[in-house]
Short mmCIF file of C-alpha atoms in Angstrom, two decimals:
data_model
loop_
_atom_site.label_atom_id
_atom_site.label_comp_id
_atom_site.label_asym_id
_atom_site.label_seq_id
_atom_site.Cartn_x
_atom_site.Cartn_y
_atom_site.Cartn_z
CA MET A 497 206.83 249.95 -38.10
CA ALA A 498 203.91 247.59 -38.22
CA GLN A 499 200.99 248.35 -35.91
CA ASP A 500 199.78 245.78 -33.42
CA ARG A 501 196.66 243.76 -34.18
CA PRO A 502 193.86 244.33 -34.94
CA THR A 503 194.91 245.07 -38.51
CA ALA A 504 193.15 247.95 -40.25
CA ALA A 505 190.70 245.50 -41.85
CA GLU A 506 190.01 243.76 -38.55
CA LEU A 507 189.39 247.04 -36.74
CA LEU A 508 187.10 248.32 -39.50
CA ALA A 509 185.14 245.06 -39.41
CA ALA A 510 184.79 245.30 -35.61
CA ILE A 511 183.48 248.89 -35.84
CA ALA A 512 181.04 247.99 -38.63
CA ASP A 513 179.74 244.98 -36.69
CA PHE A 514 179.18 247.06 -33.56
CA LEU A 515 177.39 249.84 -35.44
CA ARG A 516 175.24 247.37 -37.39
CA GLU A 517 174.25 245.09 -34.54
CA GLU A 518 174.02 247.49 -31.59
CA ALA A 519 173.89 251.14 -32.62
CA THR A 520 171.56 250.84 -35.64
CA PRO A 521 168.66 249.06 -33.88
CA ALA A 522 168.81 251.64 -31.07
CA LEU A 523 168.74 254.51 -33.58
CA ASP A 524 165.86 252.92 -35.51
CA ARG A 525 163.79 253.07 -32.32
CA THR A 526 164.54 256.70 -31.51
CA GLU A 527 165.66 258.51 -34.71
CA PRO A 528 164.70 256.57 -37.88
CA ARG A 529 166.28 259.16 -40.17
CA LEU A 530 169.62 258.67 -38.41
CA GLY A 531 169.06 254.91 -38.54
CA PHE A 532 169.03 255.16 -42.33
CA GLN A 533 172.17 257.31 -42.33
CA MET A 534 173.83 254.79 -40.04
CA ARG A 535 173.16 252.01 -42.55
CA VAL A 536 174.88 254.10 -45.20
CA ALA A 537 177.84 254.57 -42.83
CA VAL A 538 178.03 250.86 -42.00
CA ASN A 539 177.94 250.01 -45.70
CA SER A 540 180.78 252.47 -46.34
CA LEU A 541 182.84 250.94 -43.55
CA ALA A 542 182.36 247.52 -45.10
CA ILE A 543 183.66 248.93 -48.41
CA LEU A 544 186.73 250.28 -46.61
CA GLU A 545 187.33 246.97 -44.90
CA ARG A 546 187.34 245.18 -48.27
CA GLU A 547 189.46 247.91 -49.83
CA VAL A 548 192.13 247.65 -47.13
CA ARG A 549 192.17 243.86 -47.58
CA LEU A 550 191.87 243.56 -51.37
CA GLY A 551 192.83 246.98 -52.76
CA PRO A 552 196.65 246.82 -52.90
CA ALA A 553 196.74 243.54 -54.86
CA ALA A 554 193.97 244.77 -57.18
CA ASP A 555 195.88 248.00 -57.92
CA ALA A 556 199.06 246.00 -58.61
CA ARG A 557 197.23 243.71 -61.05
CA GLU A 558 195.63 246.70 -62.80
CA HIS A 559 199.01 248.41 -63.13
CA GLU A 560 200.67 245.29 -64.52
CA ARG A 561 197.91 244.82 -67.12
CA LEU A 562 198.05 248.47 -68.19
CA VAL A 563 201.82 248.33 -68.68
CA ARG A 564 201.34 245.34 -70.98
CA LEU A 565 198.39 246.88 -72.81
CA LEU A 566 199.97 250.28 -73.40
CA GLY A 567 203.54 249.08 -73.80
CA ARG A 568 205.10 251.52 -71.33
CA ASP A 569 205.52 252.01 -67.59
CA ALA A 570 204.27 254.98 -65.60
CA PRO A 571 202.24 255.60 -62.41
CA LEU A 572 198.77 253.95 -62.44
CA ASP A 573 196.88 257.23 -62.74
CA GLU A 574 198.98 258.35 -65.71
CA LEU A 575 198.41 255.06 -67.54
CA ASN A 576 194.66 255.31 -66.96
CA ARG A 577 194.73 258.85 -68.31
CA GLU A 578 196.43 257.61 -71.47
CA LEU A 579 193.90 254.77 -71.83
CA ALA A 580 190.98 257.17 -71.31
CA ARG A 581 192.43 259.49 -73.97
CA GLN A 582 192.78 256.61 -76.46
CA LEU A 583 189.20 255.54 -75.80
CA ARG A 584 187.77 259.01 -76.30
CA SER A 585 189.74 259.59 -79.49
CA GLY A 586 188.68 256.20 -80.85
CA GLU A 587 192.27 254.87 -81.13
CA ARG A 588 190.97 251.85 -79.24
CA ASP A 589 187.42 250.48 -79.03
CA GLU A 590 185.42 247.47 -77.89
CA THR A 591 186.74 245.33 -80.79
CA ASP A 592 190.16 245.22 -79.01
CA ALA A 593 190.08 241.92 -77.10
CA ALA A 594 193.08 242.74 -74.89
CA LEU A 595 191.47 246.02 -73.90
CA MET A 596 188.16 244.34 -73.04
CA ALA A 597 189.91 241.64 -70.98
CA HIS A 598 191.73 244.38 -69.05
CA LEU A 599 188.53 246.33 -68.37
CA GLU A 600 186.62 243.20 -67.34
CA ALA A 601 189.34 242.26 -64.86
CA THR A 602 189.64 245.80 -63.49
CA ILE A 603 185.89 246.21 -62.97
CA ALA A 604 185.63 242.73 -61.41
CA ASP A 605 188.23 243.78 -58.82
CA LYS A 606 186.52 247.16 -58.27
CA ILE A 607 183.04 245.73 -57.71
CA ALA A 608 184.43 243.04 -55.39
CA ILE A 609 185.37 245.93 -53.11
CA ALA A 610 182.51 248.39 -53.70
CA ASN A 611 179.57 245.98 -53.84
CA PRO A 612 180.31 242.24 -54.22
CA LYS A 613 176.57 241.44 -54.31
CA TRP A 614 175.99 243.51 -57.48
CA ARG A 615 175.08 241.41 -60.48
CA MET B 471 155.20 262.77 -30.33
CA SER B 472 156.79 266.14 -29.78
CA VAL B 473 156.57 268.82 -32.46
CA HIS B 474 159.82 270.56 -33.35
CA THR B 475 159.49 273.97 -34.89
CA SER B 476 162.57 275.61 -36.32
CA PRO B 477 162.73 279.26 -37.36
CA GLU B 478 162.69 278.00 -40.98
CA THR B 479 159.49 276.00 -40.41
CA GLU B 480 157.86 279.05 -38.80
CA THR B 481 158.78 281.24 -41.78
CA VAL B 482 157.54 278.72 -44.32
CA THR B 483 154.25 278.29 -42.40
CA ARG B 484 153.65 282.03 -42.28
CA VAL B 485 154.48 282.62 -45.95
CA LEU B 486 152.42 279.63 -47.11
CA GLY B 487 149.47 280.88 -45.07
CA GLU B 488 149.60 284.26 -46.82
CA ALA B 489 150.13 282.82 -50.31
CA ALA B 490 147.41 280.19 -49.89
CA SER B 491 144.97 282.86 -48.66
CA ARG B 492 145.63 284.85 -51.84
CA HIS B 493 145.07 281.74 -53.97
CA PHE B 494 141.93 280.45 -52.24
CA GLY B 495 140.54 283.95 -51.69
CA GLY B 496 139.94 283.64 -47.96
CA PRO B 497 141.63 282.83 -44.68
CA VAL B 498 143.73 279.65 -44.70
CA THR B 499 145.37 277.81 -41.81
CA ILE B 500 148.52 275.76 -42.47
CA GLU B 501 148.88 272.49 -40.55
CA ARG B 502 151.24 269.50 -40.42
CA LEU B 503 154.06 271.19 -42.34
CA SER B 504 157.07 268.88 -42.69
CA ARG B 505 160.18 268.67 -44.88
CA GLN B 506 159.98 265.54 -47.01
CA SER B 507 163.25 264.98 -48.73
CA GLY B 508 165.80 266.45 -51.02
CA GLY B 509 169.00 268.26 -50.38
CA ALA B 510 169.47 271.84 -49.32
CA SER B 511 168.89 273.08 -52.86
CA ARG B 512 165.71 271.35 -54.04
CA GLN B 513 163.22 270.93 -51.23
CA THR B 514 159.83 269.24 -50.97
CA TRP B 515 157.52 270.08 -48.06
CA SER B 516 154.22 268.44 -47.24
CA PHE B 517 151.40 270.35 -45.52
CA ASP B 518 147.63 270.69 -45.16
CA ALA B 519 145.77 273.91 -45.89
CA ILE B 520 142.50 274.32 -44.01
CA VAL B 521 140.22 276.29 -46.33
CA ASN B 522 136.63 276.98 -45.20
CA GLY B 523 136.88 274.06 -42.81
CA THR B 524 138.09 271.69 -45.56
CA ARG B 525 141.48 270.02 -45.35
CA GLN B 526 143.49 270.23 -48.61
CA PRO B 527 146.56 267.99 -48.76
CA LEU B 528 149.29 269.96 -50.55
CA ILE B 529 152.98 269.93 -51.47
CA LEU B 530 155.44 272.83 -51.63
CA ARG B 531 158.31 272.51 -54.12
CA ARG B 532 161.00 274.99 -53.28
CA ASP B 533 164.53 276.07 -54.23
CA PRO B 534 165.84 278.37 -51.51
CA PRO B 535 167.77 281.39 -52.87
CA ALA B 536 170.90 280.01 -54.67
CA GLN B 537 172.75 277.44 -52.65
CA GLY B 538 174.27 274.03 -53.15
CA LYS B 539 173.53 273.44 -56.84
CA THR B 540 176.38 272.02 -58.87
CA GLU B 541 177.32 273.49 -62.26
CA ARG B 542 175.74 270.47 -63.88
CA GLU B 543 172.43 270.89 -62.02
CA ARG B 544 172.34 274.51 -63.05
CA ALA B 545 173.05 273.43 -66.61
CA VAL B 546 170.42 270.67 -66.96
CA ALA B 547 167.61 271.29 -64.45
CA ILE B 548 164.80 273.68 -65.31
CA ASP B 549 163.79 276.36 -62.81
CA ARG B 550 160.70 275.99 -60.65
CA ALA B 551 158.62 278.44 -62.69
CA THR B 552 159.27 276.39 -65.84
CA GLU B 553 158.61 273.13 -63.96
CA PHE B 554 155.26 274.56 -62.79
CA ARG B 555 154.25 275.21 -66.41
CA VAL B 556 155.45 271.80 -67.65
CA VAL B 557 153.53 269.94 -64.93
CA ARG B 558 150.47 272.09 -65.64
CA ALA B 559 150.63 271.26 -69.37
CA ALA B 560 151.11 267.54 -68.69
CA HIS B 561 148.32 267.48 -66.08
CA ASP B 562 145.94 269.30 -68.43
CA ALA B 563 146.83 266.81 -71.20
CA GLY B 564 145.59 263.98 -68.98
CA VAL B 565 148.94 262.73 -67.69
CA ARG B 566 148.93 261.36 -64.15
CA ALA B 567 150.97 264.31 -62.88
CA PRO B 568 150.33 266.31 -59.71
CA GLU B 569 147.94 269.24 -60.16
CA PRO B 570 149.93 272.47 -59.78
CA LEU B 571 147.92 275.15 -57.92
CA PHE B 572 149.86 278.37 -57.49
CA GLU B 573 153.33 279.89 -57.51
CA LEU B 574 154.96 281.91 -54.78
CA THR B 575 156.25 285.34 -55.69
CA PRO B 576 159.78 286.72 -55.20
CA GLN B 577 158.28 289.01 -52.50
CA ASP B 578 157.32 285.90 -50.51
CA GLY B 579 161.04 285.36 -49.95
CA LEU B 580 161.11 281.55 -50.08
CA GLY B 581 163.09 281.41 -53.33
CA GLU B 582 161.64 279.76 -56.44
CA ALA B 583 158.61 277.83 -55.21
CA TYR B 584 155.16 276.55 -56.10
CA VAL B 585 152.35 274.56 -54.50
CA MET B 586 150.63 271.49 -55.93
CA ARG B 587 148.07 268.94 -54.73
CA ARG B 588 149.40 265.99 -52.73
CA VAL B 589 148.53 262.58 -54.19
CA GLY B 590 148.47 259.32 -52.26
CA GLY B 591 150.93 256.49 -52.72
CA ILE B 592 154.55 255.71 -52.01
CA ALA B 593 157.70 255.85 -54.13
CA ILE B 594 159.99 253.58 -52.12
CA ALA B 595 161.12 250.83 -54.50
CA ARG B 596 162.08 248.38 -51.74
CA LYS B 597 158.50 248.40 -50.41
CA LEU B 598 156.83 248.40 -53.83
CA LEU B 599 158.86 245.39 -54.92
CA ARG B 600 158.36 243.29 -51.80
CA ASP B 601 155.51 244.39 -49.51
CA ALA B 602 152.15 242.60 -49.49
CA PRO B 603 149.79 245.58 -50.09
CA TYR B 604 151.37 246.11 -53.53
CA GLU B 605 151.03 242.50 -54.67
CA ALA B 606 148.29 243.24 -57.23
CA ALA B 607 149.81 246.56 -58.29
CA ARG B 608 153.15 244.94 -59.13
CA GLY B 609 151.68 243.12 -62.12
CA LYS B 610 150.25 246.33 -63.57
CA ILE B 611 153.03 248.86 -63.09
CA ALA B 612 155.11 248.14 -66.24
CA GLY B 613 152.05 248.50 -68.48
CA GLN B 614 150.80 251.61 -66.68
CA LEU B 615 154.23 253.23 -67.01
CA GLY B 616 154.19 252.59 -70.78
CA GLU B 617 150.70 254.03 -71.09
CA ILE B 618 151.44 257.16 -69.04
CA LEU B 619 154.67 257.75 -70.93
CA ALA B 620 152.82 257.71 -74.26
CA ARG B 621 150.59 260.47 -72.89
CA ILE B 622 153.55 262.53 -71.66
CA HIS B 623 155.14 262.33 -75.11
CA ALA B 624 151.85 263.33 -76.73
CA THR B 625 151.68 266.62 -74.78
CA ASP B 626 151.06 269.40 -77.28
CA PRO B 627 154.36 271.35 -77.57
CA ALA B 628 152.35 274.56 -78.03
CA THR B 629 151.16 274.26 -74.40
CA LEU B 630 154.73 274.03 -73.03
CA PRO B 631 157.01 276.80 -71.81
CA PRO B 632 160.33 277.21 -73.65
CA LEU B 633 162.40 274.11 -72.83
CA PRO B 634 165.96 273.14 -73.66
CA ARG B 635 166.24 270.75 -76.60
CA ARG B 636 168.65 267.90 -75.95
CA GLU B 637 169.50 265.33 -78.59
CA ALA B 638 171.83 262.37 -78.32
CA ALA B 639 174.88 264.42 -79.37
CA ASP B 640 174.19 267.12 -76.74
CA HIS B 641 173.88 264.47 -74.04
CA ILE B 642 177.19 262.85 -75.02
CA ALA B 643 178.98 266.21 -75.07
CA GLY B 644 177.47 267.06 -71.66
CA LEU B 645 178.70 263.85 -70.08
CA ARG B 646 182.20 264.27 -71.53
CA ARG B 647 182.31 267.79 -70.08
CA SER B 648 181.27 266.31 -66.73
CA LEU B 649 184.08 263.76 -66.84
CA ASP B 650 186.60 266.49 -67.72
CA ALA B 651 185.38 268.63 -64.82
CA LEU B 652 185.68 265.71 -62.41
CA GLY B 653 189.27 265.26 -63.53
CA ARG B 654 189.80 261.53 -62.96
CA PRO B 655 190.30 259.11 -65.88
CA GLN B 656 187.28 256.81 -66.41
CA PRO B 657 188.16 254.31 -69.15
CA VAL B 658 184.86 252.37 -69.06
CA PHE B 659 182.74 255.53 -69.31
CA GLU B 660 184.98 256.81 -72.14
CA LEU B 661 184.59 253.49 -73.96
CA ALA B 662 180.81 253.61 -73.59
CA LEU B 663 180.55 257.27 -74.67
CA SER B 664 182.61 256.56 -77.82
CA TRP B 665 180.42 253.51 -78.53
CA LEU B 666 177.36 255.73 -78.16
CA ASP B 667 178.87 258.50 -80.26
CA ARG B 668 179.48 256.17 -83.22
CA ARG B 669 175.90 254.87 -83.15
CA LYS B 670 173.91 257.91 -82.08
CA PRO B 671 170.38 258.20 -83.45
CA ALA B 672 169.67 261.11 -85.78
CA PRO B 673 167.85 264.11 -84.26
CA LEU B 674 164.08 263.98 -84.64
CA ASP B 675 162.18 266.33 -86.91
CA ARG B 676 159.66 266.86 -84.16
CA PRO B 677 161.15 266.43 -80.67
CA VAL B 678 158.65 265.65 -77.90
CA LEU B 679 158.31 266.46 -74.20
CA VAL B 680 160.77 264.12 -72.47
CA HIS B 681 160.25 263.67 -68.72
CA GLY B 682 163.99 263.23 -68.22
CA ASP B 683 163.94 261.25 -64.96
CA TYR B 684 161.24 258.62 -65.59
CA ARG B 685 162.23 255.78 -63.24
CA THR B 686 161.21 253.77 -60.20
CA GLY B 687 161.54 256.06 -57.20
CA ASN B 688 160.06 259.00 -59.11
CA TYR B 689 156.43 257.87 -59.28
CA LEU B 690 153.87 257.08 -56.60
CA VAL B 691 152.05 253.76 -56.34
CA ASP B 692 149.09 252.64 -54.21
CA GLU B 693 147.23 249.31 -54.15
CA THR B 694 145.78 250.04 -57.59
CA GLY B 695 149.08 250.86 -59.27
CA VAL B 696 150.75 254.09 -60.43
CA THR B 697 148.95 257.19 -59.13
CA THR B 698 151.24 260.01 -60.23
CA ILE B 699 154.53 260.86 -61.94
CA LEU B 700 156.86 263.09 -59.92
CA ASP B 701 160.17 264.94 -60.37
CA TRP B 702 159.81 266.90 -63.57
CA GLU B 703 162.87 269.08 -63.11
CA LEU B 704 164.87 267.41 -65.91
CA ALA B 705 162.08 267.83 -68.49
CA HIS B 706 163.30 268.82 -71.95
CA LEU B 707 162.51 268.36 -75.63
CA GLY B 708 164.09 265.37 -77.32
CA ASP B 709 163.81 261.72 -78.27
CA PRO B 710 160.88 259.90 -76.60
CA VAL B 711 162.89 256.66 -76.46
CA GLU B 712 165.21 258.41 -73.97
CA ASP B 713 162.55 257.95 -71.24
CA LEU B 714 161.99 254.29 -72.18
CA GLY B 715 165.72 253.55 -72.02
CA TRP B 716 166.23 255.38 -68.70
CA LEU B 717 163.39 253.45 -67.04
CA CYS B 718 165.16 250.17 -67.95
CA VAL B 719 168.59 251.08 -66.49
CA LYS B 720 169.51 248.26 -64.11
CA SER B 721 169.99 250.58 -61.14
CA TRP B 722 166.20 251.19 -61.02
CA ARG B 723 165.37 247.49 -60.68
CA PHE B 724 166.47 247.48 -57.06
CA GLY B 725 167.47 243.84 -57.22
CA ALA B 726 164.64 242.62 -59.49
CA ILE B 727 167.19 242.32 -62.29
CA ASP B 728 165.12 240.00 -64.47
CA LYS B 729 162.44 242.72 -64.80
CA PRO B 730 164.04 245.53 -66.83
CA ALA B 731 160.97 247.82 -66.84
CA GLY B 732 161.70 249.53 -63.54
CA GLY B 733 161.78 246.19 -61.69
CA PHE B 734 158.18 245.34 -62.66
CA GLY B 735 158.08 243.84 -66.14
CA SER B 736 159.81 243.10 -69.42
CA ARG B 737 160.94 245.68 -71.96
CA GLU B 738 158.48 244.15 -74.45
CA GLU B 739 155.57 244.58 -72.01
CA LEU B 740 156.52 248.23 -71.50
CA TRP B 741 156.90 248.91 -75.23
CA ALA B 742 153.63 247.15 -76.12
CA ALA B 743 151.68 249.25 -73.58
CA TYR B 744 153.41 252.38 -74.86
CA GLU B 745 152.50 251.58 -78.46
CA ARG B 746 148.89 250.63 -77.57
CA ALA B 747 148.45 253.99 -75.83
CA GLY B 748 149.48 255.86 -78.98
CA GLY B 749 153.24 256.15 -78.51
CA GLY B 750 155.34 255.60 -81.62
CA ARG B 751 156.65 252.16 -82.57
CA VAL B 752 159.67 251.36 -80.40
CA ASP B 753 162.83 250.35 -82.30
CA PRO B 754 164.66 247.87 -80.03
CA ALA B 755 168.10 249.05 -81.22
CA ARG B 756 167.22 252.65 -80.42
CA ALA B 757 165.89 251.59 -76.99
CA HIS B 758 169.13 249.67 -76.35
CA TRP B 759 171.13 252.77 -77.29
CA TRP B 760 169.22 254.87 -74.75
CA GLU B 761 169.56 252.18 -72.09
CA VAL B 762 173.35 252.20 -72.58
CA PHE B 763 173.27 255.99 -72.50
CA GLY B 764 171.17 255.98 -69.32
CA THR B 765 173.60 253.62 -67.66
CA VAL B 766 176.62 255.87 -68.34
CA HIS B 767 174.51 258.85 -67.34
CA TRP B 768 173.65 257.37 -63.94
CA GLY B 769 177.29 256.36 -63.40
CA ILE B 770 178.46 259.92 -63.98
CA ILE B 771 175.64 261.28 -61.79
CA CYS B 772 177.02 259.06 -58.99
CA LEU B 773 180.44 260.66 -59.41
CA ASN B 774 178.84 264.10 -59.44
CA GLN B 775 176.86 263.40 -56.27
CA ALA B 776 180.12 262.53 -54.51
CA TRP B 777 181.68 265.67 -55.96
CA LYS B 778 179.02 267.82 -54.26
CA HIS B 779 180.47 266.63 -50.97
CA LEU B 780 184.12 266.62 -52.07
CA SER B 781 183.95 270.15 -53.46
CA GLY B 782 182.47 271.41 -50.19
CA SER B 783 179.21 272.61 -51.77
CA ILE B 784 177.33 270.37 -49.34
CA LYS B 785 178.63 268.26 -46.47
CA SER B 786 176.99 264.85 -46.77
CA MET B 787 178.22 261.34 -46.04
CA GLU B 788 175.32 260.02 -48.09
CA HIS B 789 176.39 261.97 -51.18
CA ALA B 790 180.02 260.96 -50.65
CA SER B 791 179.10 257.28 -50.50
CA ILE B 792 177.15 257.42 -53.79
CA GLY B 793 180.50 257.93 -55.57
CA ARG B 794 181.29 254.31 -54.84
CA ARG B 795 178.16 253.20 -56.70
CA ALA B 796 179.50 254.39 -60.06
CA VAL B 797 181.29 251.05 -60.54
CA GLU B 798 177.92 249.26 -60.54
CA THR B 799 177.18 250.97 -63.85
CA GLU B 800 180.62 250.01 -65.17
CA VAL B 801 179.72 246.36 -64.56
CA ASP B 802 176.39 246.90 -66.33
CA LEU B 803 177.99 248.75 -69.25
CA LEU B 804 180.47 245.96 -69.98
CA GLN B 805 177.53 243.53 -70.02
CA LEU B 806 175.40 245.80 -72.25
CA LEU B 807 178.19 246.40 -74.77
CA LYS B 808 178.70 242.65 -75.08
CA GLN B 809 175.03 242.34 -76.08
CA GLY B 810 176.02 244.38 -79.14
CA ALA B 811 173.36 246.12 -81.24
#
């Protein structure tokens, strides 16, 4: 059964906003060390908010690409294990254009969640 | 401001007082003792010793009796007694390294520990890159880092304690073991490690003292520039270009991405200063190899930092969150591999 609103992403965003705008400045005045830790926490909440919003579609795209690349279907983790094995053994390398396109797309989706400002 | 004293602080004060009295050969009072940073396992404390009415600013480096170190840290980091000797050798060779003064003994009960002189300056990249007092220093840092590194690499091996020798192949094997221990598939890191493996530089006939963690955040700067190089615990014998590559890893630019040399200058500026100060000629392909290596290395360190929390060896939100920074290095690696070499 679906939960009522706020959605998970909306609730996470509300918590992060509150901690960033109200709790952090108060902590900075009284306990600077905790103020720093709070920034880390707020940043992590923002990652979760993006993950809840963008993660499922990103995982689905990654899975679809891996099925095409490896020519078989299996759970996402198993396909990544097979890809990692092929890369370590040298069966595939950076000269494989389909591989590189898959990795580029996967990492673009991952960084959009973990740290969209990274460049 | 109120002063909090914990039982630990009281113990450290008492023991330092006794050890410093032995070293200085007279009564010593310990003042302003405070924990600086570091996790539970590798601690740094700042304090003043009052000796014959003179205030000596000092630092205590301390590993409390075995706790919280990961397998990997035990495998790659040198112990404090070895670190003491490495820093002594580097300092005596004219490197801007802290002056080590004396070691604590097992009977002191603080674990592996030694005391060195405290040097002025700050290490916080965000301030160094943006704050006004460091305006003039910013233009000099890349060159100074090249110069100091040449001196580190010129340290006479005969003056060093026994150190692990780590060549490119050992590093690659170590990182693959790390990935296996972590247990999750990491295609981009596997791709990069295989790329590195196929192109690895041959071992050197005469390996040099490698600092091992030569990067922004691990040296102090004041208004005049770099004052001292810190964090020697990953020192080993190996390829000097390893330090040059590590310094240029994008994660140490803290946003100043167009300045590869630690956020303060170009690679060419760094290499030219290194060569002028007597370092060997820098082969750009070799430097690129070590920069790619450093980038994978930092990515896997991020995963390992998170693992410290996940495995229960330490409980730390900060460590947990670093796991999500690994992907930054995956972005960088895909860019670096496209640049070829």
